[in-house]
PDB file of C-alpha atoms in Angstrom:
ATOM      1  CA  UNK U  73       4.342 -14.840 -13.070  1.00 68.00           C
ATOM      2  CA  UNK U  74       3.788 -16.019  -9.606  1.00 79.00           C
ATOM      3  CA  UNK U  75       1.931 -13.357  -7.389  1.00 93.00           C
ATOM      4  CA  UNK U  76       3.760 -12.144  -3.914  1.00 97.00           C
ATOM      5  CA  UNK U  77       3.048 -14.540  -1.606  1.00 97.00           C
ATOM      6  CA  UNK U  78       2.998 -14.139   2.149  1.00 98.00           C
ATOM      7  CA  UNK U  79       3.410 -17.026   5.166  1.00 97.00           C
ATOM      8  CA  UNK U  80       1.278 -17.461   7.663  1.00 97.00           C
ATOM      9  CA  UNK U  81      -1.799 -15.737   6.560  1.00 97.00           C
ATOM     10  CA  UNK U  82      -3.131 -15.746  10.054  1.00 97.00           C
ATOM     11  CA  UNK U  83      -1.131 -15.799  13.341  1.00 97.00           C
ATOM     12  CA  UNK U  84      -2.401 -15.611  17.069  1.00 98.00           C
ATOM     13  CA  UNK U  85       0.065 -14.793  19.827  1.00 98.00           C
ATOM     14  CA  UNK U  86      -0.350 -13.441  22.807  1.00 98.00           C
ATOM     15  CA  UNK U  87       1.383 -10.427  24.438  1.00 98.00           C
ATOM     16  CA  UNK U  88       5.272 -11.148  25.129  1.00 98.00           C
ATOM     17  CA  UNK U  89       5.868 -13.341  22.419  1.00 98.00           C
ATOM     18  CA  UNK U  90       7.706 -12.653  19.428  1.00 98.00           C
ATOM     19  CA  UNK U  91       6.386 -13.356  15.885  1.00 98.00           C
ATOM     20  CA  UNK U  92       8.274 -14.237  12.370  1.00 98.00           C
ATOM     21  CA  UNK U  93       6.389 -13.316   9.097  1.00 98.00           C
ATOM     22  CA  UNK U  94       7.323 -14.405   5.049  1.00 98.00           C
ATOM     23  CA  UNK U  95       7.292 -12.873   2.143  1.00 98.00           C
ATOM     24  CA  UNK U  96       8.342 -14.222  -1.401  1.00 97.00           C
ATOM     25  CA  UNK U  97       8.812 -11.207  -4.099  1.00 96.00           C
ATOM     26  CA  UNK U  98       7.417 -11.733  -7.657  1.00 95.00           C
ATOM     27  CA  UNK U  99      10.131 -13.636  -9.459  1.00 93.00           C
ATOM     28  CA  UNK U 100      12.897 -10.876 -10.764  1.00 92.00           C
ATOM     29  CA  UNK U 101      12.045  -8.414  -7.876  1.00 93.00           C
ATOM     30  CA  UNK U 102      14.558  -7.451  -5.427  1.00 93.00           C
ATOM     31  CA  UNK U 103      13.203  -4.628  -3.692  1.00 94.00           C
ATOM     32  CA  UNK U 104      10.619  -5.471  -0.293  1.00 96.00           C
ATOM     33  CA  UNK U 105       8.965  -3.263   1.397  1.00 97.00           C
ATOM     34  CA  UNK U 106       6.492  -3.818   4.473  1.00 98.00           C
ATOM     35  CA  UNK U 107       3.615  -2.264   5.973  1.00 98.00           C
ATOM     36  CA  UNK U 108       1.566  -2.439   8.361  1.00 98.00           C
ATOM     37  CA  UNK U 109      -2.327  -2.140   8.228  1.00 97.00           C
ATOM     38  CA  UNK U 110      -4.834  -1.167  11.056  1.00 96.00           C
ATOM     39  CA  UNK U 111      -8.237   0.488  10.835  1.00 92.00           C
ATOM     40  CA  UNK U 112      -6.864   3.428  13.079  1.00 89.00           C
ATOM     41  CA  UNK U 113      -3.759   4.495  11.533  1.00 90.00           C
ATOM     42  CA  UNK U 114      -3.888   3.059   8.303  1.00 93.00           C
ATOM     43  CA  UNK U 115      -0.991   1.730   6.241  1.00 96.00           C
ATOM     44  CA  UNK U 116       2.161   2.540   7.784  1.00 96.00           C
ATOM     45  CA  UNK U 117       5.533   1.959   6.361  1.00 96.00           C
ATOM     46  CA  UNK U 118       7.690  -0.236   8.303  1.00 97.00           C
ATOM     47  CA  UNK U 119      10.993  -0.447   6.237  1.00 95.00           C
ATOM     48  CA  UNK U 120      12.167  -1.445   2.918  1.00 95.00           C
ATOM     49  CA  UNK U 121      15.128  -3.836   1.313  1.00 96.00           C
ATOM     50  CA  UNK U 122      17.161  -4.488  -1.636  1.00 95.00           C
ATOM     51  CA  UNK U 123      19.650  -6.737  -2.064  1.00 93.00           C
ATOM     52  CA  UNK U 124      19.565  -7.734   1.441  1.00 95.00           C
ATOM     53  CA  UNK U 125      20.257  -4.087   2.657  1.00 95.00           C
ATOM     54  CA  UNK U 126      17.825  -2.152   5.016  1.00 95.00           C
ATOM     55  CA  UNK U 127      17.705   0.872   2.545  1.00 93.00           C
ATOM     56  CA  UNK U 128      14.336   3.182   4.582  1.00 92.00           C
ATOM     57  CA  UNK U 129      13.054   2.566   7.340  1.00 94.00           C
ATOM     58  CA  UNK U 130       9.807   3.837   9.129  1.00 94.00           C
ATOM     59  CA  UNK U 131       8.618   5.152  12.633  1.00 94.00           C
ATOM     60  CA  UNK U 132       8.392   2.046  14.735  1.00 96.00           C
ATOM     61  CA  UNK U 133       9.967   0.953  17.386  1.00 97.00           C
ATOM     62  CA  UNK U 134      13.311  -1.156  17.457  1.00 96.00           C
ATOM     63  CA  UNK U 135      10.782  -4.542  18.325  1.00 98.00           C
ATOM     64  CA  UNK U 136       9.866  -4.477  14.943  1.00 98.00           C
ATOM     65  CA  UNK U 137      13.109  -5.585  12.419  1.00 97.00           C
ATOM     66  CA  UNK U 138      13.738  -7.553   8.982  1.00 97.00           C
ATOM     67  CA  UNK U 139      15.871  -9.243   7.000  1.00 97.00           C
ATOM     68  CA  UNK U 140      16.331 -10.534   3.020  1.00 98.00           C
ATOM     69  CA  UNK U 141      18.090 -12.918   1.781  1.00 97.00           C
ATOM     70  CA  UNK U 142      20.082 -13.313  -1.372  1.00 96.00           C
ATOM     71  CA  UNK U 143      17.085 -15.165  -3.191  1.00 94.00           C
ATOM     72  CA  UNK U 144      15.198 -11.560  -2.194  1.00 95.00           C
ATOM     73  CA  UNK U 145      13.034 -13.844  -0.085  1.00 97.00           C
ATOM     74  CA  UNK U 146      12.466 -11.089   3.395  1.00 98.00           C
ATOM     75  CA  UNK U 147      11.093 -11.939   6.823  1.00 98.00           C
ATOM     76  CA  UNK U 148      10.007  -9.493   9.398  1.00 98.00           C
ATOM     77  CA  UNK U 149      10.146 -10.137  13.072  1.00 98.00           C
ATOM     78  CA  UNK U 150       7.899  -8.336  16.266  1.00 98.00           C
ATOM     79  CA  UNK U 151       9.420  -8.954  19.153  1.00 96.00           C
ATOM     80  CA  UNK U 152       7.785  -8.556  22.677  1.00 97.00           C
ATOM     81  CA  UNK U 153       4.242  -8.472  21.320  1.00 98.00           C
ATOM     82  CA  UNK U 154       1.973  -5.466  22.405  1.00 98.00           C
ATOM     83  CA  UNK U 155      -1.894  -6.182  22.146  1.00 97.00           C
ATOM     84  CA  UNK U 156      -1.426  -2.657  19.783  1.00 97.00           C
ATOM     85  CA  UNK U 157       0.781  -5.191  17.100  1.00 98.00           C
ATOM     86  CA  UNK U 158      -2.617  -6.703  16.206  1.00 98.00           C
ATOM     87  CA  UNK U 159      -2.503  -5.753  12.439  1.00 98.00           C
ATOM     88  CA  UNK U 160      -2.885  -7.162   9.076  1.00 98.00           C
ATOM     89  CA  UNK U 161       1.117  -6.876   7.888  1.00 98.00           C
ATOM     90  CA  UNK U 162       1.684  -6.430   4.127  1.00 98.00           C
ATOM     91  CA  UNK U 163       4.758  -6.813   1.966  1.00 98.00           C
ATOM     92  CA  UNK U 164       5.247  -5.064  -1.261  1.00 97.00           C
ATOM     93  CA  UNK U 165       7.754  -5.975  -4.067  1.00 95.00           C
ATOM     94  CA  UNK U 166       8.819  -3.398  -6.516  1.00 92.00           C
ATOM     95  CA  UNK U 167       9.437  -3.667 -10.509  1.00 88.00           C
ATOM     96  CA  UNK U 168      12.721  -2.045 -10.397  1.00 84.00           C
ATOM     97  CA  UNK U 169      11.788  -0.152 -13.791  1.00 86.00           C
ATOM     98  CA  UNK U 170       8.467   0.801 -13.916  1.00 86.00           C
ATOM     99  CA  UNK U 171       8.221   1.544  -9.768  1.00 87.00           C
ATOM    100  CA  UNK U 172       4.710  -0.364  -9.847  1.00 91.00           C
ATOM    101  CA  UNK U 173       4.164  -2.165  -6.360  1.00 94.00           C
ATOM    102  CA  UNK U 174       2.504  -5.269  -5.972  1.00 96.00           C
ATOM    103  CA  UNK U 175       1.247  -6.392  -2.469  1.00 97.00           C
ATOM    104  CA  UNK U 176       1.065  -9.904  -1.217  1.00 97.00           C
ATOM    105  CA  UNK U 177      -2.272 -10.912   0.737  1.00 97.00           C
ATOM    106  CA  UNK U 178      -0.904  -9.813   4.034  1.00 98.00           C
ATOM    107  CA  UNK U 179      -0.832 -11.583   7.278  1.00 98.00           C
ATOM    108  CA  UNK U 180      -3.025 -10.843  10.266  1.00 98.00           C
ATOM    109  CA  UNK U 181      -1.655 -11.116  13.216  1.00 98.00           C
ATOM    110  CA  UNK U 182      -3.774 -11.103  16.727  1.00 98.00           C
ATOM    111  CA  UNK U 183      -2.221 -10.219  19.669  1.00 98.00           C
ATOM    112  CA  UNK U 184      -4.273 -11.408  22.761  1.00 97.00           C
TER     113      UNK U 184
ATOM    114  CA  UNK O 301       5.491  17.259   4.752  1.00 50.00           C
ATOM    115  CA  UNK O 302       5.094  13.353   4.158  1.00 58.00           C
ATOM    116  CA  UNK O 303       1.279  13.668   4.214  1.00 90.00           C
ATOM    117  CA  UNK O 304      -1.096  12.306   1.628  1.00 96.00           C
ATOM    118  CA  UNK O 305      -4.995  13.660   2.173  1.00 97.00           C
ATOM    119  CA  UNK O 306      -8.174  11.363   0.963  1.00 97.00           C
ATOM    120  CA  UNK O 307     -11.678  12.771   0.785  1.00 97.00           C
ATOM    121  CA  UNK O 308     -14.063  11.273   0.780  1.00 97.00           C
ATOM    122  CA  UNK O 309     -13.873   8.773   3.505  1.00 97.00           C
ATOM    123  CA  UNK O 310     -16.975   6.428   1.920  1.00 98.00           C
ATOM    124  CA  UNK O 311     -18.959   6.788  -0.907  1.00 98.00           C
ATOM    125  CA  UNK O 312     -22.561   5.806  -1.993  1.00 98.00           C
ATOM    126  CA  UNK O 313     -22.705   5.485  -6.137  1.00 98.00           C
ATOM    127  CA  UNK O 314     -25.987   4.400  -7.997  1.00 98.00           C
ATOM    128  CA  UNK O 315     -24.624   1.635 -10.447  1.00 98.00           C
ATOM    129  CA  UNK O 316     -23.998   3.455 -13.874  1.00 98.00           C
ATOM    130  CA  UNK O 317     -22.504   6.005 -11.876  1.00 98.00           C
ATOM    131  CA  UNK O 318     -19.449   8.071 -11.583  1.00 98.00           C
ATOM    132  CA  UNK O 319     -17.396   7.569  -8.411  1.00 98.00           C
ATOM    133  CA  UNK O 320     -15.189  10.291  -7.889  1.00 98.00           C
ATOM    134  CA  UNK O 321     -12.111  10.233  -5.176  1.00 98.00           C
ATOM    135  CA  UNK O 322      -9.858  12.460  -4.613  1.00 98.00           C
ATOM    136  CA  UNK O 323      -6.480  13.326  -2.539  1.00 98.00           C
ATOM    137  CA  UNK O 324      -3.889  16.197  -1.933  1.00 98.00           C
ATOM    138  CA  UNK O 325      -0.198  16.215  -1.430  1.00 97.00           C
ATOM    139  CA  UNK O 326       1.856  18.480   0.214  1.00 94.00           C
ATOM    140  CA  UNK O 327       5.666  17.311  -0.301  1.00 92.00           C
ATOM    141  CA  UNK O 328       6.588  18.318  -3.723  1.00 92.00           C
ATOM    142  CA  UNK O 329       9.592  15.917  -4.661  1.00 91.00           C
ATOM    143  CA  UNK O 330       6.624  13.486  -5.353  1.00 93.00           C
ATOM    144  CA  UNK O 331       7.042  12.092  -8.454  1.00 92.00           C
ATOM    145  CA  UNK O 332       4.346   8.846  -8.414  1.00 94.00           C
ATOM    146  CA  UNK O 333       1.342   8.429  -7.841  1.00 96.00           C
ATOM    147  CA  UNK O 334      -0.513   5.508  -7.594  1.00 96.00           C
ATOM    148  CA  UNK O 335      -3.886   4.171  -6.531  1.00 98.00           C
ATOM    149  CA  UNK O 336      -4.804   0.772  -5.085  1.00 98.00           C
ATOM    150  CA  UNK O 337      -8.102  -1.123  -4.475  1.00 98.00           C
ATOM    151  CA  UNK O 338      -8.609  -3.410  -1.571  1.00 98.00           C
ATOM    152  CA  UNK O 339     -11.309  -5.739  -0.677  1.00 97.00           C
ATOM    153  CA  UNK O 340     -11.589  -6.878   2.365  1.00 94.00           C
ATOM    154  CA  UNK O 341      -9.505  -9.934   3.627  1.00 91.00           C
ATOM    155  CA  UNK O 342      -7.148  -9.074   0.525  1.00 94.00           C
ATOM    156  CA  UNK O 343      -3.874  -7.037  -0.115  1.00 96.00           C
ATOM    157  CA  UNK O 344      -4.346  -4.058  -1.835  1.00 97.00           C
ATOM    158  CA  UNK O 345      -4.104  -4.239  -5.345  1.00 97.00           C
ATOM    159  CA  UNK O 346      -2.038  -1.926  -7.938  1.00 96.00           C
ATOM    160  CA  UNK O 347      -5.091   0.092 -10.259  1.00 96.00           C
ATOM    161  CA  UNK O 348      -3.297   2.515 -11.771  1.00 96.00           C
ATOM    162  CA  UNK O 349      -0.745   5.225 -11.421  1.00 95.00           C
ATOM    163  CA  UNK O 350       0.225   8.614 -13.302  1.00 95.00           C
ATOM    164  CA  UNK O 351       3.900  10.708 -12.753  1.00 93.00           C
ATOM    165  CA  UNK O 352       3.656  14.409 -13.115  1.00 90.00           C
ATOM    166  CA  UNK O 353       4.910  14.664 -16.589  1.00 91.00           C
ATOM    167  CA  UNK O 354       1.096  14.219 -17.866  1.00 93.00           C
ATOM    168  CA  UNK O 355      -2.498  15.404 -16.533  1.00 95.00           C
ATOM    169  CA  UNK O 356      -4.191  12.598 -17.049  1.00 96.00           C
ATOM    170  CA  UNK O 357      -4.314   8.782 -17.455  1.00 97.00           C
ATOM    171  CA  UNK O 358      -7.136   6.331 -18.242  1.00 97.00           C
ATOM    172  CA  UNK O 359      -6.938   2.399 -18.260  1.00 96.00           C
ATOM    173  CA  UNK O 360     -10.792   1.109 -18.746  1.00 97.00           C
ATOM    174  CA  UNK O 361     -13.439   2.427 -16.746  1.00 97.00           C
ATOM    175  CA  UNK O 362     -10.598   4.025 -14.641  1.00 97.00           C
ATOM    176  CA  UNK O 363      -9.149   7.733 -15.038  1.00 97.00           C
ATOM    177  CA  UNK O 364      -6.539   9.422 -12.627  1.00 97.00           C
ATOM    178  CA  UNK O 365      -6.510  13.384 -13.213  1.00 96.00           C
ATOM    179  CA  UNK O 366      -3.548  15.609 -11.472  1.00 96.00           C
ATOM    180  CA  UNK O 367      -3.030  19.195 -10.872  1.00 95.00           C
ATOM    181  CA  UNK O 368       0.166  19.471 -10.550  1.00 94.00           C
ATOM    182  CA  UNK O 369      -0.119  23.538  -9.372  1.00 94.00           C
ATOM    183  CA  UNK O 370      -2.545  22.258  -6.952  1.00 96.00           C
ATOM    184  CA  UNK O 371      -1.133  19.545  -5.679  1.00 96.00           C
ATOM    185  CA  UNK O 372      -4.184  17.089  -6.183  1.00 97.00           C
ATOM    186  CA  UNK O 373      -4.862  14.067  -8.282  1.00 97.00           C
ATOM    187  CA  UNK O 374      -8.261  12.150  -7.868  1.00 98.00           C
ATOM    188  CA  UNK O 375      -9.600   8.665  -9.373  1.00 98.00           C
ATOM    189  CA  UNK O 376     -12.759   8.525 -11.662  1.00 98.00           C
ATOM    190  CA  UNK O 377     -14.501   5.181 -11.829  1.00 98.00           C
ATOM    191  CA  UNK O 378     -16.786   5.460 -14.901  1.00 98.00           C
ATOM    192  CA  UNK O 379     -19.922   3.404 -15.103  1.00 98.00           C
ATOM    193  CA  UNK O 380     -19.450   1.777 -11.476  1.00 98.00           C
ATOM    194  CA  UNK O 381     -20.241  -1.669 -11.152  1.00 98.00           C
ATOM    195  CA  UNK O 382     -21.249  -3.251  -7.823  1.00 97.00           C
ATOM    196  CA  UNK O 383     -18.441  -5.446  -7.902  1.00 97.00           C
ATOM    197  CA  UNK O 384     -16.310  -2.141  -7.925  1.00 98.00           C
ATOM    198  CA  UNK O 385     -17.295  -1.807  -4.105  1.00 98.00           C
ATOM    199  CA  UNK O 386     -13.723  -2.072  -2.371  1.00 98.00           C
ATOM    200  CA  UNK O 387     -11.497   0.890  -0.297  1.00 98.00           C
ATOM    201  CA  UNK O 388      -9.471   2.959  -2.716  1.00 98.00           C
ATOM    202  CA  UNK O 389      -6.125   4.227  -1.321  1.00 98.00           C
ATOM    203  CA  UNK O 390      -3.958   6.606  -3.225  1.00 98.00           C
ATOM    204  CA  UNK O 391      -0.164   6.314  -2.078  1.00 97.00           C
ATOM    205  CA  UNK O 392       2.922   8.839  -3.294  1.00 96.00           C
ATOM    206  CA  UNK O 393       6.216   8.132  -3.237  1.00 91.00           C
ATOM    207  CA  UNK O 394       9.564  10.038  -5.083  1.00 86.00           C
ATOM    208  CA  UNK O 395      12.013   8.450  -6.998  1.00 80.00           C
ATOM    209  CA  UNK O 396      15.063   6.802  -4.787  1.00 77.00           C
ATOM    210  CA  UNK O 397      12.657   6.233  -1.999  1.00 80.00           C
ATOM    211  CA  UNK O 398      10.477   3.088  -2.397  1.00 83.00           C
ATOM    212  CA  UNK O 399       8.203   3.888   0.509  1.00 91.00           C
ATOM    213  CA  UNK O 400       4.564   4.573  -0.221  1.00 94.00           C
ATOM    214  CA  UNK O 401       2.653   7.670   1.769  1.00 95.00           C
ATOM    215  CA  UNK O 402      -0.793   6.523   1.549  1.00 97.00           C
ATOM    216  CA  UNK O 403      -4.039   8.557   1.873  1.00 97.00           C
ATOM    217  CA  UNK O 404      -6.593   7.102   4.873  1.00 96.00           C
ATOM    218  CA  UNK O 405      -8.824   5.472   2.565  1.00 97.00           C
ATOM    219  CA  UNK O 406     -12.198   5.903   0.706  1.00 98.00           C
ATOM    220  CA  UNK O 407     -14.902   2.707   1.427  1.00 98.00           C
ATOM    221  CA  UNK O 408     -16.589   2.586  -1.953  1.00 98.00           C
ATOM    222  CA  UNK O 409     -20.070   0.794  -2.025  1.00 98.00           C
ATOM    223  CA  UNK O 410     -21.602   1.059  -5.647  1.00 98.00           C
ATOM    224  CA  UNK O 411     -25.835   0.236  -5.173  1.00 97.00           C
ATOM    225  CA  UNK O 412     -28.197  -1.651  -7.761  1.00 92.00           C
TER     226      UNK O 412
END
Protein backbone atom coordinates (compact mmCIF):
# COMPACT_ATOMS: atom_id res chain seq x y z
CA UNK A 1 0.00 0.00 0.00
CA UNK A 2 0.81 3.47 -1.00
CA UNK A 3 2.18 5.62 1.99
CA UNK A 4 0.21 9.11 2.91
CA UNK A 5 1.38 11.44 0.72
CA UNK A 6 1.40 15.18 1.18
CA UNK A 7 1.56 18.25 -1.68
CA UNK A 8 3.77 20.71 -1.69
CA UNK A 9 6.47 19.54 0.55
CA UNK A 10 7.83 23.01 0.84
CA UNK A 11 5.92 26.33 0.48
CA UNK A 12 7.19 30.03 0.95
CA UNK A 13 4.65 32.82 1.36
CA UNK A 14 4.85 35.77 2.81
CA UNK A 15 2.63 37.39 5.49
CA UNK A 16 -1.06 38.16 4.08
CA UNK A 17 -1.28 35.49 1.78
CA UNK A 18 -3.26 32.52 2.07
CA UNK A 19 -1.88 28.96 1.56
CA UNK A 20 -3.63 25.49 0.30
CA UNK A 21 -1.98 22.18 1.49
CA UNK A 22 -2.76 18.16 0.18
CA UNK A 23 -3.05 15.23 1.65
CA UNK A 24 -3.88 11.72 0.07
CA UNK A 25 -4.93 8.99 2.91
CA UNK A 26 -3.51 5.42 2.59
CA UNK A 27 -5.86 3.69 0.20
CA UNK A 28 -9.10 2.39 2.39
CA UNK A 29 -8.67 5.23 5.01
CA UNK A 30 -11.28 7.71 5.54
CA UNK A 31 -10.44 9.38 8.59
CA UNK A 32 -7.69 12.75 8.28
CA UNK A 33 -6.45 14.38 10.78
CA UNK A 34 -3.87 17.43 10.73
CA UNK A 35 -1.30 18.86 12.81
CA UNK A 36 0.78 21.21 13.05
CA UNK A 37 4.55 21.01 14.04
CA UNK A 38 6.88 23.78 15.50
CA UNK A 39 9.92 23.49 17.74
CA UNK A 40 8.07 25.71 20.42
CA UNK A 41 4.80 24.20 20.88
CA UNK A 42 5.14 20.99 19.44
CA UNK A 43 2.51 19.00 17.57
CA UNK A 44 -0.72 20.58 17.82
CA UNK A 45 -3.95 19.22 16.62
CA UNK A 46 -5.64 21.23 14.10
CA UNK A 47 -8.88 19.22 13.26
CA UNK A 48 -9.90 15.93 12.02
CA UNK A 49 -12.40 14.41 9.10
CA UNK A 50 -14.32 11.50 8.04
CA UNK A 51 -16.37 11.15 5.38
CA UNK A 52 -16.06 14.66 4.47
CA UNK A 53 -17.38 15.84 7.95
CA UNK A 54 -15.31 18.13 10.33
CA UNK A 55 -15.77 15.62 13.29
CA UNK A 56 -12.85 17.57 16.20
CA UNK A 57 -11.44 20.31 15.87
CA UNK A 58 -8.45 22.03 17.74
CA UNK A 59 -7.47 25.50 19.30
CA UNK A 60 -6.66 27.64 16.32
CA UNK A 61 -7.97 30.33 15.01
CA UNK A 62 -10.88 30.48 12.33
CA UNK A 63 -7.77 31.36 9.47
CA UNK A 64 -6.92 27.96 9.65
CA UNK A 65 -9.95 25.50 7.93
CA UNK A 66 -10.26 22.10 5.82
CA UNK A 67 -12.07 20.18 3.74
CA UNK A 68 -12.35 16.23 2.33
CA UNK A 69 -13.66 15.05 -0.36
CA UNK A 70 -15.59 11.93 -1.16
CA UNK A 71 -12.34 10.09 -2.47
CA UNK A 72 -11.12 11.01 1.44
CA UNK A 73 -8.55 13.11 -0.38
CA UNK A 74 -8.44 16.55 2.49
CA UNK A 75 -6.89 19.96 1.95
CA UNK A 76 -6.23 22.48 4.60
CA UNK A 77 -6.20 26.17 4.00
CA UNK A 78 -4.27 29.30 6.23
CA UNK A 79 -5.62 32.22 5.39
CA UNK A 80 -4.03 35.71 6.14
CA UNK A 81 -0.58 34.29 6.84
CA UNK A 82 1.12 35.30 10.22
CA UNK A 83 5.05 34.99 10.22
CA UNK A 84 3.92 32.59 13.56
CA UNK A 85 2.17 29.97 10.62
CA UNK A 86 5.77 29.04 9.74
CA UNK A 87 5.44 25.27 10.59
CA UNK A 88 6.02 21.92 9.22
CA UNK A 89 2.02 20.79 8.76
CA UNK A 90 1.33 17.04 9.03
CA UNK A 91 -1.66 14.93 8.06
CA UNK A 92 -2.50 11.69 9.64
CA UNK A 93 -4.84 8.94 8.25
CA UNK A 94 -6.39 6.47 10.55
CA UNK A 95 -7.00 2.49 10.11
CA UNK A 96 -10.52 2.64 11.11
CA UNK A 97 -9.99 -0.80 13.08
CA UNK A 98 -6.90 -0.99 14.62
CA UNK A 99 -6.74 3.14 15.46
CA UNK A 100 -2.94 3.03 14.22
CA UNK A 101 -2.03 6.53 12.61
CA UNK A 102 0.17 6.94 9.86
CA UNK A 103 1.66 10.43 9.04
CA UNK A 104 2.49 11.73 5.64
CA UNK A 105 5.98 13.64 5.28
CA UNK A 106 4.48 16.95 6.17
CA UNK A 107 4.78 20.21 4.47
CA UNK A 108 6.84 23.16 5.64
CA UNK A 109 5.58 26.13 5.18
CA UNK A 110 7.71 29.61 5.63
CA UNK A 111 6.07 32.56 6.26
CA UNK A 112 8.34 35.63 5.52
CA UNK B 1 -6.70 17.40 31.65
CA UNK B 2 -5.61 16.86 27.87
CA UNK B 3 -1.92 16.85 28.87
CA UNK B 4 0.63 14.24 27.92
CA UNK B 5 4.23 14.70 29.96
CA UNK B 6 7.75 13.47 28.26
CA UNK B 7 10.94 13.22 30.28
CA UNK B 8 13.56 13.19 29.24
CA UNK B 9 13.86 15.95 26.79
CA UNK B 10 17.31 14.35 25.02
CA UNK B 11 19.16 11.48 25.68
CA UNK B 12 22.86 10.35 25.35
CA UNK B 13 23.01 6.21 25.00
CA UNK B 14 26.41 4.31 24.49
CA UNK B 15 25.53 1.92 21.49
CA UNK B 16 24.54 -1.52 23.11
CA UNK B 17 22.64 0.47 25.38
CA UNK B 18 19.26 0.78 26.86
CA UNK B 19 17.38 4.00 26.05
CA UNK B 20 14.72 4.52 28.33
CA UNK B 21 11.74 7.28 27.76
CA UNK B 22 9.13 7.85 29.55
CA UNK B 23 5.68 9.97 29.83
CA UNK B 24 2.62 10.58 32.19
CA UNK B 25 -1.00 11.14 31.55
CA UNK B 26 -3.41 12.79 33.43
CA UNK B 27 -6.95 12.35 31.58
CA UNK B 28 -8.09 8.93 32.35
CA UNK B 29 -10.62 8.08 29.43
CA UNK B 30 -7.27 7.37 27.57
CA UNK B 31 -7.47 4.30 26.07
CA UNK B 32 -4.23 4.34 23.37
CA UNK B 33 -1.20 4.86 23.51
CA UNK B 34 1.16 5.12 20.98
CA UNK B 35 4.73 6.15 20.29
CA UNK B 36 6.27 7.62 17.14
CA UNK B 37 9.87 8.20 15.88
CA UNK B 38 10.82 11.13 13.77
CA UNK B 39 13.91 12.01 11.98
CA UNK B 40 14.43 15.06 10.96
CA UNK B 41 12.96 16.40 7.60
CA UNK B 42 10.44 13.32 7.97
CA UNK B 43 6.84 12.71 9.37
CA UNK B 44 6.74 10.94 12.36
CA UNK B 45 6.49 7.44 12.08
CA UNK B 46 4.00 4.85 13.94
CA UNK B 47 6.61 2.45 16.44
CA UNK B 48 4.38 0.94 18.47
CA UNK B 49 1.39 1.29 20.68
CA UNK B 50 -0.21 -0.62 23.80
CA UNK B 51 -4.19 -0.04 25.21
CA UNK B 52 -4.63 -0.45 28.89
CA UNK B 53 -5.96 -3.91 28.85
CA UNK B 54 -2.14 -5.24 29.08
CA UNK B 55 1.20 -3.98 30.92
CA UNK B 56 3.36 -4.49 28.46
CA UNK B 57 4.17 -4.85 24.72
CA UNK B 58 7.38 -5.65 22.81
CA UNK B 59 7.90 -5.61 18.91
CA UNK B 60 11.91 -6.14 18.33
CA UNK B 61 14.30 -4.20 20.14
CA UNK B 62 11.25 -2.07 21.23
CA UNK B 63 9.15 -2.49 24.61
CA UNK B 64 6.31 -0.06 25.84
CA UNK B 65 5.55 -0.70 29.72
CA UNK B 66 2.26 1.06 31.40
CA UNK B 67 1.11 1.62 34.84
CA UNK B 68 -2.08 1.99 34.54
CA UNK B 69 -2.52 3.11 38.61
CA UNK B 70 0.13 5.50 37.83
CA UNK B 71 -0.75 6.84 34.92
CA UNK B 72 2.69 6.31 33.05
CA UNK B 73 3.88 4.24 30.17
CA UNK B 74 7.57 4.63 28.91
CA UNK B 75 9.50 3.15 25.70
CA UNK B 76 12.60 0.81 26.09
CA UNK B 77 14.92 0.66 23.12
CA UNK B 78 17.07 -2.45 23.76
CA UNK B 79 20.53 -2.68 22.30
CA UNK B 80 20.41 0.98 20.67
CA UNK B 81 21.81 1.33 17.43
CA UNK B 82 23.14 4.67 16.11
CA UNK B 83 20.77 4.66 13.45
CA UNK B 84 18.08 4.63 16.31
CA UNK B 85 19.04 8.43 16.88
CA UNK B 86 15.60 10.23 16.00
CA UNK B 87 12.90 12.30 18.54
CA UNK B 88 10.50 9.88 20.17
CA UNK B 89 7.00 11.32 20.84
CA UNK B 90 4.41 9.42 22.75
CA UNK B 91 0.75 10.63 21.80
CA UNK B 92 -2.76 9.43 23.70
CA UNK B 93 -5.87 9.55 22.41
CA UNK B 94 -9.53 7.74 23.65
CA UNK B 95 -11.68 5.88 21.61
CA UNK B 96 -14.35 8.17 19.48
CA UNK B 97 -11.84 10.92 19.40
CA UNK B 98 -9.14 10.53 16.69
CA UNK B 99 -7.00 13.39 17.94
CA UNK B 100 -3.56 12.59 19.26
CA UNK B 101 -2.21 14.50 22.68
CA UNK B 102 1.38 14.24 22.17
CA UNK B 103 4.21 14.49 24.77
CA UNK B 104 7.02 17.46 23.85
CA UNK B 105 9.48 15.14 22.61
CA UNK B 106 12.69 13.22 23.62
CA UNK B 107 15.94 13.94 20.97
CA UNK B 108 17.58 10.53 21.11
CA UNK B 109 21.32 10.43 19.97
CA UNK B 110 22.73 6.78 20.45
CA UNK B 111 27.05 7.19 20.42
CA UNK B 112 29.68 4.59 18.95
Amino acid sequence: KAGVTQTPRYLIKTRGQQVTLSCSPISGHRSVSWYQQTPGQGLQFLFEYFSETQRNKGNFPGRFSGRQFSNSRSEMNVSTLELGDSALYLCATQDGTSREQFFGPGTRLTVL
Amino acid sequence: QQQVKQSPQSLIVQKGGISIINCAYENTAFDYFPWYQQFPGKGPALLIAIRPDVSEKKEGRFTISFNKSAKQFSLHIMDSQPGDSATYFCAANDFGNEKLTFGTGTRLTIIP
